[in-house]
């Protein structure tokens, strides 16, 4: 999550909202979140579970330019990063 916040601080066009999934269950259902952390980009791309800084940057670059290929994200078991139930 720290990388996401750092990217938002460095960019005048990127906005980051940190949401408590328990308090905002409507958003959890809307985005289909099943694990934490989850990063949702432009309401259409989501990265679920811990992700490396360069992976998040690749997803952001894809969101801004659809000609960039969508990167593949490594999957991390939710038991190591929490789970919403």
PDB file of C-alpha atoms in Angstrom:
ATOM      1  CA  UNK A   1       0.000   0.000   0.000  1.00  0.00           C
ATOM      2  CA  UNK A   2       2.910   2.340   0.672  1.00  0.00           C
ATOM      3  CA  UNK A   3       3.959   2.326  -2.981  1.00  0.00           C
ATOM      4  CA  UNK A   4       0.460   3.348  -4.044  1.00  0.00           C
ATOM      5  CA  UNK A   5       0.482   6.279  -1.664  1.00  0.00           C
ATOM      6  CA  UNK A   6       3.964   7.345  -2.792  1.00  0.00           C
ATOM      7  CA  UNK A   7       2.860   7.244  -6.433  1.00  0.00           C
ATOM      8  CA  UNK A   8      -0.175   9.394  -5.643  1.00  0.00           C
ATOM      9  CA  UNK A   9       1.949  11.927  -3.800  1.00  0.00           C
ATOM     10  CA  UNK A  10       4.285  12.157  -6.801  1.00  0.00           C
ATOM     11  CA  UNK A  11       1.491  12.616  -9.362  1.00  0.00           C
ATOM     12  CA  UNK A  12      -0.930  15.523  -9.732  1.00  0.00           C
ATOM     13  CA  UNK A  13      -3.377  13.254 -11.613  1.00  0.00           C
ATOM     14  CA  UNK A  14      -3.435  10.157  -9.400  1.00  0.00           C
ATOM     15  CA  UNK A  15      -5.859   9.989  -6.475  1.00  0.00           C
ATOM     16  CA  UNK A  16      -5.723   7.325  -3.782  1.00  0.00           C
ATOM     17  CA  UNK A  17      -8.611   6.525  -1.449  1.00  0.00           C
ATOM     18  CA  UNK A  18      -7.953   4.117   1.400  1.00  0.00           C
ATOM     19  CA  UNK A  19     -11.155   2.312   2.302  1.00  0.00           C
ATOM     20  CA  UNK A  20     -11.948   0.198   5.355  1.00  0.00           C
ATOM     21  CA  UNK A  21     -13.571  -2.868   3.792  1.00  0.00           C
ATOM     22  CA  UNK A  22     -15.628  -3.657   6.874  1.00  0.00           C
ATOM     23  CA  UNK A  23     -17.061  -0.132   7.059  1.00  0.00           C
ATOM     24  CA  UNK A  24     -17.670   0.069   3.292  1.00  0.00           C
ATOM     25  CA  UNK A  25     -19.093  -3.334   2.402  1.00  0.00           C
ATOM     26  CA  UNK A  26     -21.012  -1.793  -0.519  1.00  0.00           C
ATOM     27  CA  UNK A  27     -17.684  -0.935  -2.189  1.00  0.00           C
ATOM     28  CA  UNK A  28     -16.314  -4.415  -1.382  1.00  0.00           C
ATOM     29  CA  UNK A  29     -19.294  -5.990  -3.162  1.00  0.00           C
ATOM     30  CA  UNK A  30     -19.225  -3.501  -6.067  1.00  0.00           C
ATOM     31  CA  UNK A  31     -15.570  -4.218  -6.856  1.00  0.00           C
ATOM     32  CA  UNK A  32     -15.676  -7.919  -5.961  1.00  0.00           C
ATOM     33  CA  UNK A  33     -12.924  -7.587  -3.363  1.00  0.00           C
ATOM     34  CA  UNK A  34     -12.090 -10.845  -1.612  1.00  0.00           C
ATOM     35  CA  UNK A  35      -8.616 -10.114  -0.255  1.00  0.00           C
ATOM     36  CA  UNK A  36      -6.556  -7.261   1.081  1.00  0.00           C
ATOM     37  CA  UNK A  37      -4.887  -5.128   0.077  1.00  0.00           C
ATOM     38  CA  UNK A  38      -6.734  -4.533  -3.198  1.00  0.00           C
ATOM     39  CA  UNK A  39      -5.845  -1.697  -5.552  1.00  0.00           C
ATOM     40  CA  UNK A  40      -8.613  -0.697  -7.988  1.00  0.00           C
ATOM     41  CA  UNK A  41      -7.547   1.436 -10.941  1.00  0.00           C
ATOM     42  CA  UNK A  42     -10.137   3.420 -12.926  1.00  0.00           C
ATOM     43  CA  UNK A  43     -12.935   1.177 -11.586  1.00  0.00           C
ATOM     44  CA  UNK A  44     -11.875  -1.488 -14.116  1.00  0.00           C
ATOM     45  CA  UNK A  45      -8.513  -3.033 -13.202  1.00  0.00           C
ATOM     46  CA  UNK A  46      -7.788  -4.517  -9.809  1.00  0.00           C
ATOM     47  CA  UNK A  47      -4.629  -5.867  -8.246  1.00  0.00           C
ATOM     48  CA  UNK A  48      -5.444  -8.060  -5.268  1.00  0.00           C
ATOM     49  CA  UNK A  49      -2.948  -9.000  -2.590  1.00  0.00           C
ATOM     50  CA  UNK A  50       0.524  -7.615  -1.973  1.00  0.00           C
ATOM     51  CA  UNK A  51       2.170  -6.392  -5.168  1.00  0.00           C
ATOM     52  CA  UNK A  52       5.650  -5.155  -5.901  1.00  0.00           C
ATOM     53  CA  UNK A  53       6.116  -1.455  -6.661  1.00  0.00           C
ATOM     54  CA  UNK A  54       7.063  -2.118 -10.292  1.00  0.00           C
ATOM     55  CA  UNK A  55       3.959  -4.286 -10.773  1.00  0.00           C
ATOM     56  CA  UNK A  56       1.702  -1.492  -9.504  1.00  0.00           C
ATOM     57  CA  UNK A  57       3.467   0.969 -11.784  1.00  0.00           C
ATOM     58  CA  UNK A  58       2.935  -1.351 -14.779  1.00  0.00           C
ATOM     59  CA  UNK A  59      -0.795  -1.539 -13.977  1.00  0.00           C
ATOM     60  CA  UNK A  60      -1.015   2.250 -13.670  1.00  0.00           C
ATOM     61  CA  UNK A  61       0.763   2.733 -16.989  1.00  0.00           C
ATOM     62  CA  UNK A  62      -1.641   0.280 -18.647  1.00  0.00           C
ATOM     63  CA  UNK A  63      -4.647   2.090 -17.168  1.00  0.00           C
ATOM     64  CA  UNK A  64      -3.417   5.344 -18.701  1.00  0.00           C
ATOM     65  CA  UNK A  65      -2.680   3.823 -22.121  1.00  0.00           C
ATOM     66  CA  UNK A  66      -4.558   0.748 -23.346  1.00  0.00           C
ATOM     67  CA  UNK A  67      -1.868   0.119 -25.976  1.00  0.00           C
ATOM     68  CA  UNK A  68       0.462  -0.949 -23.130  1.00  0.00           C
ATOM     69  CA  UNK A  69      -0.124  -4.652 -22.394  1.00  0.00           C
ATOM     70  CA  UNK A  70      -1.855  -5.507 -19.145  1.00  0.00           C
ATOM     71  CA  UNK A  71       0.803  -7.059 -16.891  1.00  0.00           C
ATOM     72  CA  UNK A  72       0.369 -10.386 -15.184  1.00  0.00           C
ATOM     73  CA  UNK A  73       0.400 -10.090 -11.400  1.00  0.00           C
ATOM     74  CA  UNK A  74       1.821 -12.755  -9.158  1.00  0.00           C
ATOM     75  CA  UNK A  75      -0.720 -14.336  -6.869  1.00  0.00           C
ATOM     76  CA  UNK A  76      -0.126 -14.386  -3.122  1.00  0.00           C
ATOM     77  CA  UNK A  77      -2.201 -16.640  -0.834  1.00  0.00           C
ATOM     78  CA  UNK A  78      -4.681 -14.575   1.147  1.00  0.00           C
ATOM     79  CA  UNK A  79      -3.691 -16.296   4.378  1.00  0.00           C
ATOM     80  CA  UNK A  80      -0.521 -14.244   4.305  1.00  0.00           C
ATOM     81  CA  UNK A  81      -2.203 -10.898   3.731  1.00  0.00           C
ATOM     82  CA  UNK A  82      -5.677 -11.056   5.293  1.00  0.00           C
ATOM     83  CA  UNK A  83      -9.131 -11.911   3.965  1.00  0.00           C
ATOM     84  CA  UNK A  84     -12.518 -10.231   3.946  1.00  0.00           C
ATOM     85  CA  UNK A  85     -15.345 -12.624   4.663  1.00  0.00           C
TER      86      UNK A  85
END
